[in-house]
Amino acid sequence: MSKLNIPVNQRIFKEGELNNAMYIILQGNVEIFFTVNNSQTRLAIMKPGDFFGEMALFSSNPRSATARAITACELAVIESKQQLENFLVKNPKFAAKMVSIMADRLARTNELLISSMENSVAKKIEFSTDPNKVRTDISDVQEID
């Protein structure tokens, strides 16, 4: 595992990049955010002891967010599953913390997904039309009481 010093405001990785490293913050603070329609949405501010970018070790998908140092940072860099496994075996308290945090992140992601799906279904129901339904043309209306 290597260490990396990052100056303030430097990007660590960018949304959409292919990069397989995970980071543990030894010193400093890191902002995690994503961009939609040129608008940034902050997901988290990470502090010493926090980790980020772990999904890159488990999938070959592009980064889903951007990480930027908001203060000067020192980061531990884990670049493979084997490095992570070795680190977790040597640091069981961190391993327990990591499992708990990842479970929380997954639960929050599930909540967001369910909420998004519920909203999407509600919109489809609201705007859908039944092709078997006969529509009335306003000119067919004779009288309104």
N, CA, C and O of each residue as an XYZ file, in Angstrom:
580
protein
N       0.859     -1.169      0.000
C       0.000      0.000      0.000
C       0.901      1.226      0.000
O       1.874      1.310      0.749
N       0.546      2.172     -0.862
C       1.340      3.397     -0.952
C       0.590      4.559     -0.317
O      -0.598      4.465     -0.009
N       1.318      5.659     -0.130
C       0.721      6.892      0.393
C       0.806      7.963     -0.670
O       1.708      7.965     -1.507
N      -0.145      8.871     -0.623
C      -0.238      9.923     -1.617
C      -0.548     11.227     -0.908
O      -1.446     11.282     -0.068
N       0.193     12.281     -1.243
C      -0.095     13.612     -0.707
C      -0.815     14.412     -1.782
O      -0.353     14.506     -2.919
N      -1.949     14.984     -1.406
C      -2.790     15.715     -2.349
C      -2.934     17.147     -1.849
O      -3.347     17.357     -0.709
N      -2.600     18.142     -2.681
C      -2.791     19.537     -2.254
C      -4.269     19.933     -2.268
O      -5.096     19.284     -2.908
N      -4.577     21.002     -1.554
C      -5.944     21.503     -1.469
C      -6.505     21.765     -2.870
O      -5.803     22.272     -3.745
N      -7.764     21.417     -3.066
C      -8.530     21.597     -4.313
C      -8.107     20.686     -5.468
O      -8.642     20.810     -6.570
N      -7.168     19.785     -5.241
C      -6.794     18.872     -6.329
C      -7.783     17.712     -6.390
O      -8.195     17.168     -5.366
N      -8.149     17.353     -7.605
C      -9.050     16.230     -7.836
C      -8.271     14.924     -7.651
O      -7.148     14.788     -8.136
N      -8.874     13.978     -6.954
C      -8.266     12.665     -6.726
C      -8.691     11.713     -7.834
O      -7.871     10.983     -8.392
N      -9.977     11.731     -8.142
C     -10.490     11.050     -9.329
C     -11.750     11.763     -9.775
O     -12.363     12.513     -9.014
N     -12.126     11.516    -11.023
C     -13.255     12.209    -11.628
C     -14.346     11.211    -12.012
O     -14.071     10.093    -12.449
N     -15.561     11.640    -11.840
C     -16.733     10.879    -12.269
C     -16.526     10.443    -13.722
O     -16.146     11.245    -14.575
N     -16.785      9.148    -13.991
C     -16.646      8.631    -15.347
C     -15.302      7.993    -15.643
O     -15.173      7.256    -16.621
N     -14.292      8.263    -14.814
C     -12.962      7.681    -15.036
C     -12.945      6.201    -14.677
O     -13.695      5.739    -13.817
N     -12.081      5.484    -15.347
C     -11.800      4.099    -14.970
C     -10.524      4.143    -14.142
O      -9.471      4.560    -14.625
N     -10.625      3.716    -12.908
C      -9.517      3.783    -11.962
C      -9.853      2.786    -10.879
O     -10.968      2.817    -10.359
N      -8.940      1.900    -10.513
C      -9.303      0.827     -9.590
C      -8.826      1.036     -8.152
O      -8.829      0.080     -7.376
N      -8.424      2.229     -7.775
C      -7.890      2.446     -6.427
C      -8.968      2.840     -5.430
O      -9.967      3.476     -5.765
N      -8.723      2.437     -4.201
C      -9.525      2.841     -3.045
C      -8.598      3.676     -2.169
O      -7.381      3.488     -2.188
N      -9.178      4.600     -1.399
C      -8.371      5.518     -0.599
C      -8.844      5.538      0.847
O     -10.040      5.454      1.124
N      -7.890      5.651      1.763
C      -8.176      5.851      3.180
C      -7.532      7.179      3.553
O      -6.356      7.410      3.272
N      -8.308      8.044      4.185
C      -7.788      9.367      4.538
C      -6.990      9.276      5.835
O      -7.520      8.904      6.882
N      -5.714      9.621      5.745
C      -4.846      9.650      6.919
C      -4.846     11.043      7.546
O      -4.839     11.191      8.769
N      -4.854     12.055      6.688
C      -4.934     13.455      7.132
C      -5.714     14.233      6.087
O      -5.633     13.949      4.892
N      -6.480     15.230      6.557
C      -7.197     16.112      5.647
C      -8.653     15.731      5.459
O      -9.176     14.834      6.119
N      -9.297     16.447      4.529
C     -10.716     16.247      4.229
C     -10.923     16.180      2.719
O     -10.273     16.887      1.949
N     -11.840     15.319      2.327
C     -12.133     15.092      0.916
C     -13.631     15.251      0.692
O     -14.446     14.768      1.479
N     -13.979     15.932     -0.387
C     -15.372     16.088     -0.785
C     -15.667     15.089     -1.896
O     -14.886     14.933     -2.835
N     -16.804     14.416     -1.772
C     -17.284     13.508     -2.815
C     -18.544     14.145     -3.398
O     -19.469     14.489     -2.663
N     -18.575     14.300     -4.726
C     -19.739     14.925     -5.359
C     -19.934     14.360     -6.756
O     -19.034     13.748     -7.331
N     -21.133     14.581     -7.288
C     -21.391     14.243     -8.693
C     -22.019     15.453     -9.358
O     -22.515     16.363     -8.693
N     -21.990     15.445    -10.688
C     -22.475     16.584    -11.454
C     -23.606     16.148    -12.383
O     -23.487     15.164    -13.112
N     -24.706     16.905    -12.341
C     -25.828     16.693    -13.258
C     -26.208     18.060    -13.806
O     -26.453     18.998    -13.047
N     -26.256     18.165    -15.138
C     -26.600     19.428    -15.800
C     -25.753     20.596    -15.280
O     -26.280     21.664    -14.971
N     -24.457     20.384    -15.188
C     -23.492     21.390    -14.731
C     -23.715     21.851    -13.294
O     -23.200     22.895    -12.894
N     -24.468     21.092    -12.523
C     -24.708     21.421    -11.123
C     -24.115     20.313    -10.248
O     -24.414     19.134    -10.438
N     -23.276     20.704     -9.296
C     -22.648     19.728     -8.415
C     -23.533     19.436     -7.212
O     -24.104     20.343     -6.607
N     -23.635     18.154     -6.876
C     -24.355     17.718     -5.688
C     -23.377     16.996     -4.776
O     -22.789     15.983     -5.154
N     -23.211     17.529     -3.573
C     -22.279     16.934     -2.615
C     -22.906     15.689     -2.008
O     -24.046     15.709     -1.544
N     -22.138     14.608     -2.020
C     -22.574     13.364     -1.400
C     -22.036     13.235      0.015
O     -22.722     12.738      0.908
N     -20.790     13.689      0.215
C     -20.174     13.519      1.533
C     -18.919     14.374      1.666
O     -18.273     14.738      0.684
N     -18.604     14.677      2.922
C     -17.298     15.221      3.284
C     -16.629     14.127      4.109
O     -17.144     13.723      5.151
N     -15.500     13.661      3.644
C     -14.768     12.592      4.322
C     -13.647     13.190      5.168
O     -13.042     14.195      4.797
N     -13.381     12.556      6.310
C     -12.369     13.038      7.241
C     -11.374     11.917      7.554
O     -11.567     10.789      7.100
N     -10.326     12.195      8.312
C      -9.353     11.142      8.627
C     -10.009      9.884      9.207
O     -10.863      9.951     10.091
N      -9.581      8.749      8.680
C     -10.147      7.457      9.075
C     -11.219      6.974      8.126
O     -11.539      5.785      8.112
N     -11.789      7.879      7.321
C     -12.800      7.489      6.343
C     -12.139      6.900      5.099
O     -10.957      7.123      4.839
N     -12.916      6.157      4.351
C     -12.431      5.584      3.091
C     -13.425      5.907      1.991
O     -14.601      6.165      2.251
N     -12.935      5.889      0.755
C     -13.799      6.139     -0.398
C     -13.189      5.479     -1.624
O     -12.003      5.153     -1.649
N     -14.017      5.291     -2.633
C     -13.554      4.695     -3.884
C     -13.477      3.186     -3.860
O     -12.936      2.578     -4.783
N     -14.018      2.562     -2.804
C     -13.880      1.115     -2.624
C     -14.563      0.301     -3.716
O     -14.127     -0.812     -4.013
N     -15.633      0.835     -4.323
C     -16.342      0.060     -5.342
C     -15.461     -0.223     -6.558
O     -15.701     -1.183     -7.290
N     -14.458      0.598     -6.771
C     -13.553      0.386     -7.904
C     -12.790     -0.930     -7.775
O     -12.402     -1.525     -8.780
N     -12.576     -1.380     -6.549
C     -11.869     -2.655     -6.355
C     -12.758     -3.850     -6.693
O     -12.260     -4.936     -6.992
N     -14.074     -3.647     -6.645
C     -15.003     -4.751     -6.821
C     -15.696     -4.771     -8.172
O     -16.325     -5.769     -8.525
N     -15.594     -3.700     -8.927
C     -16.227     -3.669    -10.247
C     -15.324     -2.917    -11.213
O     -14.427     -2.177    -10.809
N     -15.577     -3.120    -12.469
C     -14.785     -2.413    -13.481
C     -15.584     -1.249    -14.057
O     -15.300     -0.782    -15.160
N     -16.584     -0.781    -13.309
C     -17.403      0.333    -13.767
C     -16.675      1.662    -13.585
O     -15.809      1.784    -12.719
N     -17.023      2.651    -14.392
C     -16.438      3.990    -14.216
C     -16.853      4.584    -12.873
O     -17.857      4.176    -12.288
N     -16.087      5.532    -12.400
C     -16.384      6.216    -11.139
C     -17.753      6.875    -11.237
O     -18.098      7.466    -12.260
N     -18.529      6.769    -10.162
C     -19.873      7.353    -10.151
C     -19.872      8.760     -9.565
O     -20.898      9.441     -9.584
N     -18.738      9.198     -9.049
C     -18.640     10.528     -8.447
C     -17.203     11.020     -8.570
O     -16.307     10.288     -8.992
N     -17.010     12.273     -8.190
C     -15.686     12.896     -8.195
C     -15.243     13.073     -6.754
O     -16.054     13.371     -5.877
N     -13.947     12.888     -6.514
C     -13.361     13.123     -5.193
C     -12.333     14.240     -5.327
O     -11.476     14.214     -6.211
N     -12.435     15.233     -4.421
C     -11.528     16.382     -4.461
C     -11.088     16.708     -3.035
O     -11.890     16.686     -2.102
N      -9.806     17.007     -2.888
C      -9.274     17.406     -1.583
C      -9.778     18.810     -1.256
O      -9.618     19.733     -2.056
N     -10.388     18.969     -0.075
C     -10.817     20.313      0.328
C      -9.839     20.914      1.340
O      -9.935     22.089      1.694
N      -8.904     20.088      1.794
C      -7.728     20.550      2.535
C      -6.574     19.705      2.007
O      -6.802     18.729      1.292
N      -5.360     20.061      2.343
C      -4.228     19.205      1.974
C      -4.451     17.847      2.632
O      -4.844     17.772      3.796
N      -4.201     16.778      1.885
C      -4.509     15.426      2.371
C      -3.329     14.482      2.234
O      -2.485     14.619      1.348
N      -3.303     13.530      3.134
C      -2.436     12.369      2.988
C      -3.369     11.169      2.921
O      -4.196     10.958      3.808
N      -3.224     10.391      1.860
C      -4.105      9.248      1.623
C      -3.303      7.959      1.528
O      -2.206      7.937      0.970
N      -3.859      6.890      2.077
C      -3.323      5.554      1.820
C      -4.063      5.050      0.586
O      -5.280      5.202      0.475
N      -3.328      4.456     -0.327
C      -3.917      3.995     -1.591
C      -3.867      2.472     -1.633
O      -2.809      1.864     -1.471
N      -5.024      1.874     -1.853
C      -5.134      0.422     -2.006
C      -5.543      0.168     -3.446
O      -6.597      0.620     -3.894
N      -4.692     -0.565     -4.171
C      -4.888     -0.705     -5.617
C      -5.349     -2.082     -6.080
O      -5.474     -2.319     -7.282
N      -5.603     -2.995     -5.140
C      -6.072     -4.319     -5.555
C      -6.848     -4.978     -4.428
O      -6.746     -4.582     -3.267
N      -7.625     -5.989     -4.790
C      -8.366     -6.745     -3.786
C      -7.402     -7.423     -2.814
O      -7.673     -7.516     -1.616
N      -6.285     -7.890     -3.340
C      -5.287     -8.564     -2.494
C      -4.709     -7.599     -1.459
O      -4.564     -7.963     -0.292
N      -4.381     -6.381     -1.870
C      -3.900     -5.368     -0.914
C      -4.957     -5.082      0.143
O      -4.642     -4.971      1.328
N      -6.210     -4.962     -0.283
C      -7.292     -4.700      0.668
C      -7.434     -5.855      1.650
O      -7.552     -5.638      2.856
N      -7.421     -7.065      1.141
C      -7.537     -8.240      2.009
C      -6.410     -8.261      3.039
O      -6.663     -8.484      4.223
N      -5.177     -8.033      2.607
C      -4.032     -8.017      3.530
C      -4.188     -6.922      4.578
O      -3.909     -7.143      5.756
N      -4.633     -5.744      4.153
C      -4.827     -4.628      5.069
C      -5.903     -4.958      6.105
O      -5.729     -4.680      7.292
N      -7.018     -5.553      5.655
C      -8.115     -5.865      6.567
C      -7.741     -6.956      7.576
O      -8.174     -6.912      8.728
N      -6.943     -7.926      7.146
C      -6.486     -8.970      8.059
C      -5.615     -8.360      9.161
O      -5.705     -8.760     10.322
N      -4.775     -7.393      8.792
C      -3.886     -6.737      9.769
C      -4.608     -5.695     10.619
O      -4.102     -5.294     11.668
N      -5.794     -5.249     10.174
C      -6.540     -4.191     10.852
C      -7.997     -4.602     11.039
O      -8.878     -4.053     10.378
N      -8.267     -5.559     11.928
C      -9.636     -6.071     12.075
C     -10.646     -5.018     12.537
O     -11.819     -5.103     12.174
N     -10.221     -4.034     13.325
C     -11.163     -2.982     13.737
C     -11.598     -2.156     12.527
O     -12.766     -1.785     12.402
N     -10.645     -1.872     11.639
C     -10.990     -1.147     10.420
C     -11.902     -2.013      9.550
O     -12.828     -1.499      8.923
N     -11.649     -3.320      9.508
C     -12.483     -4.234      8.713
C     -13.931     -4.183      9.203
O     -14.858     -4.121      8.396
N     -14.126     -4.208     10.526
C     -15.486     -4.139     11.080
C     -16.134     -2.803     10.738
O     -17.311     -2.749     10.381
N     -15.354     -1.720     10.849
C     -15.863     -0.387     10.504
C     -16.247     -0.343      9.024
O     -17.290      0.205      8.667
N     -15.414     -0.911      8.177
C     -15.665     -0.880      6.740
C     -16.955     -1.629      6.395
O     -17.759     -1.145      5.598
N     -17.150     -2.788      6.981
C     -18.365     -3.564      6.716
C     -19.597     -2.776      7.141
O     -20.585     -2.719      6.409
N     -19.540     -2.172      8.320
C     -20.667     -1.390      8.822
C     -20.976     -0.198      7.919
O     -22.137      0.061      7.600
N     -19.945      0.518      7.513
C     -20.136      1.695      6.655
C     -20.669      1.285      5.284
O     -21.569      1.932      4.748
N     -20.121      0.223      4.719
C     -20.600     -0.224      3.409
C     -22.056     -0.688      3.489
O     -22.825     -0.472      2.552
N     -22.440     -1.323      4.601
C     -23.839     -1.737      4.772
C     -24.738     -0.504      4.846
O     -25.815     -0.490      4.251
N     -24.306      0.529      5.569
C     -25.085      1.777      5.640
C     -25.215      2.418      4.268
O     -26.296      2.869      3.889
N     -24.112      2.460      3.522
C     -24.147      3.055      2.181
C     -25.094      2.284      1.270
O     -25.845      2.880      0.498
N     -25.055      0.968      1.362
C     -25.941      0.141      0.544
C     -27.403      0.376      0.924
O     -28.268      0.464      0.053
N     -27.674      0.476      2.219
C     -29.043      0.726      2.671
C     -29.543      2.072      2.153
O     -30.683      2.175      1.697
N     -28.700      3.106      2.218
C     -29.101      4.425      1.707
C     -29.324      4.380      0.202
O     -30.263      4.991     -0.308
N     -28.470      3.664     -0.503
C     -28.633      3.536     -1.952
C     -29.937      2.820     -2.274
O     -30.650      3.217     -3.196
N     -30.257      1.771     -1.527
C     -31.521      1.058     -1.735
C     -32.717      1.975     -1.492
O     -33.682      1.961     -2.256
N     -32.652      2.775     -0.422
C     -33.738      3.710     -0.130
C     -33.928      4.698     -1.273
O     -35.055      4.968     -1.686
N     -32.827      5.235     -1.782
C     -32.912      6.177     -2.903
C     -33.472      5.512     -4.147
O     -34.288      6.100     -4.857
N     -33.039      4.298     -4.410
C     -33.524      3.567     -5.585
C     -35.013      3.286     -5.467
O     -35.763      3.488     -6.423
N     -35.441      2.824     -4.312
C     -36.863      2.540     -4.114
C     -37.683      3.813     -4.257
O     -38.722      3.812     -4.918
N     -37.226      4.897     -3.645
C     -37.931      6.175     -3.750
C     -38.007      6.630     -5.198
O     -39.056      7.079     -5.657
N     -36.911      6.515     -5.907
C     -36.869      6.911     -7.314
C     -37.823      6.055     -8.152
O     -38.526      6.565     -9.025
N     -37.837      4.758     -7.874
C     -38.729      3.864     -8.617
C     -40.184      4.175     -8.308
O     -41.027      4.167     -9.205
N     -40.487      4.451     -7.030
C     -41.856      4.792     -6.664
C     -42.306      6.065     -7.377
O     -43.425      6.138     -7.884
N     -41.426      7.069     -7.411
C     -41.754      8.317     -8.107
C     -41.940      8.081     -9.595
O     -42.850      8.643    -10.206
N     -41.095      7.265    -10.174
C     -41.173      6.969    -11.599
C     -42.477      6.247    -11.932
O     -43.143      6.582    -12.912
N     -42.840      5.260    -11.120
C     -44.085      4.517    -11.343
C     -45.280      5.442    -11.180
O     -46.221      5.383    -11.971
N     -45.252      6.298    -10.161
C     -46.357      7.232     -9.948
C     -46.523      8.149    -11.149
O     -47.649      8.417    -11.566
N     -45.425      8.635    -11.711
C     -45.505      9.502    -12.888
C     -46.056      8.745    -14.084
O     -46.853      9.290    -14.847
N     -45.640      7.493    -14.257
C     -46.144      6.709    -15.382
C     -47.643      6.478    -15.244
O     -48.382      6.554    -16.225
N     -48.084      6.197    -14.033
C     -49.513      5.986    -13.806
C     -50.270      7.281    -14.060
O     -51.327      7.286    -14.691
N     -49.714      8.376    -13.561
C     -50.365      9.671    -13.700
C     -50.510     10.073    -15.164
O     -51.543     10.613    -15.558
N     -49.494      9.815    -15.962
C     -49.511     10.273    -17.348
C     -49.910      9.208    -18.359
O     -49.972      9.490    -19.556
N     -50.177      8.011    -17.907
C     -50.531      6.959    -18.861
C     -51.999      7.076    -19.249
O     -52.812      7.649    -18.524
N     -52.310      6.523    -20.402
C     -53.703      6.484    -20.842
C     -54.077      5.048    -21.134
O     -53.253      4.252    -21.586
N     -55.317      4.734    -20.873
C     -55.832      3.403    -21.152
C     -56.329      3.395    -22.591
O     -57.271      4.119    -22.913
N     -55.720      2.591    -23.473
C     -56.137      2.588    -24.882
C     -57.563      2.084    -25.056
O     -58.169      2.335    -26.098
N     -58.117      1.386    -24.079
C     -59.492      0.877    -24.170
C     -60.516      1.909    -23.721
O     -61.718      1.715    -23.904
N     -60.053      2.988    -23.144
C     -60.933      4.034    -22.651
C     -61.383      4.908    -23.819
O     -60.576      5.284    -24.669
N     -62.667      5.225    -23.855
C     -63.190      6.109    -24.902
C     -63.030      7.536    -24.414
O     -63.470      7.876    -23.315
N     -62.406      8.364    -25.220
C     -62.218      9.766    -24.851
C     -63.397     10.572    -25.372
O     -63.932     10.306    -26.448
N     -63.777     11.535    -24.602
C     -64.875     12.412    -24.997
C     -64.292     13.695    -25.556
O     -63.470     14.356    -24.922
N     -64.734     14.028    -26.752
C     -64.340     15.301    -27.349
C     -65.189     16.385    -26.704
O     -66.382     16.175    -26.484
N     -64.615     17.524    -26.400
C     -65.340     18.603    -25.732
C     -66.566     19.034    -26.532
O     -67.546     19.504    -25.954
N     -66.524     18.881    -27.851
C     -67.683     19.270    -28.678
C     -68.855     18.303    -28.492
O     -69.988     18.627    -28.848
N     -68.583     17.104    -27.929
C     -69.649     16.148    -27.677
C     -70.427     16.464    -26.386
O     -71.481     15.878    -26.141
N     -69.917     17.375    -25.574
C     -70.570     17.704    -24.305
C     -71.749     18.620    -24.594
O     -71.595     19.675    -25.208
N     -72.915     18.209    -24.149
C     -74.152     18.951    -24.413
C     -74.400     20.025    -23.357
O     -74.648     21.189    -23.673
N     -74.328     19.611    -22.117
C     -74.704     20.509    -21.058
C     -73.901     20.176    -19.806
O     -73.673     19.007    -19.494
N     -73.484     21.194    -19.108
C     -72.746     20.977    -17.851
C     -73.560     21.618    -16.756
O     -73.847     22.814    -16.810
N     -73.939     20.833    -15.758
C     -74.722     21.362    -14.637
C     -73.826     21.875    -13.548
O     -74.311     22.358    -12.525
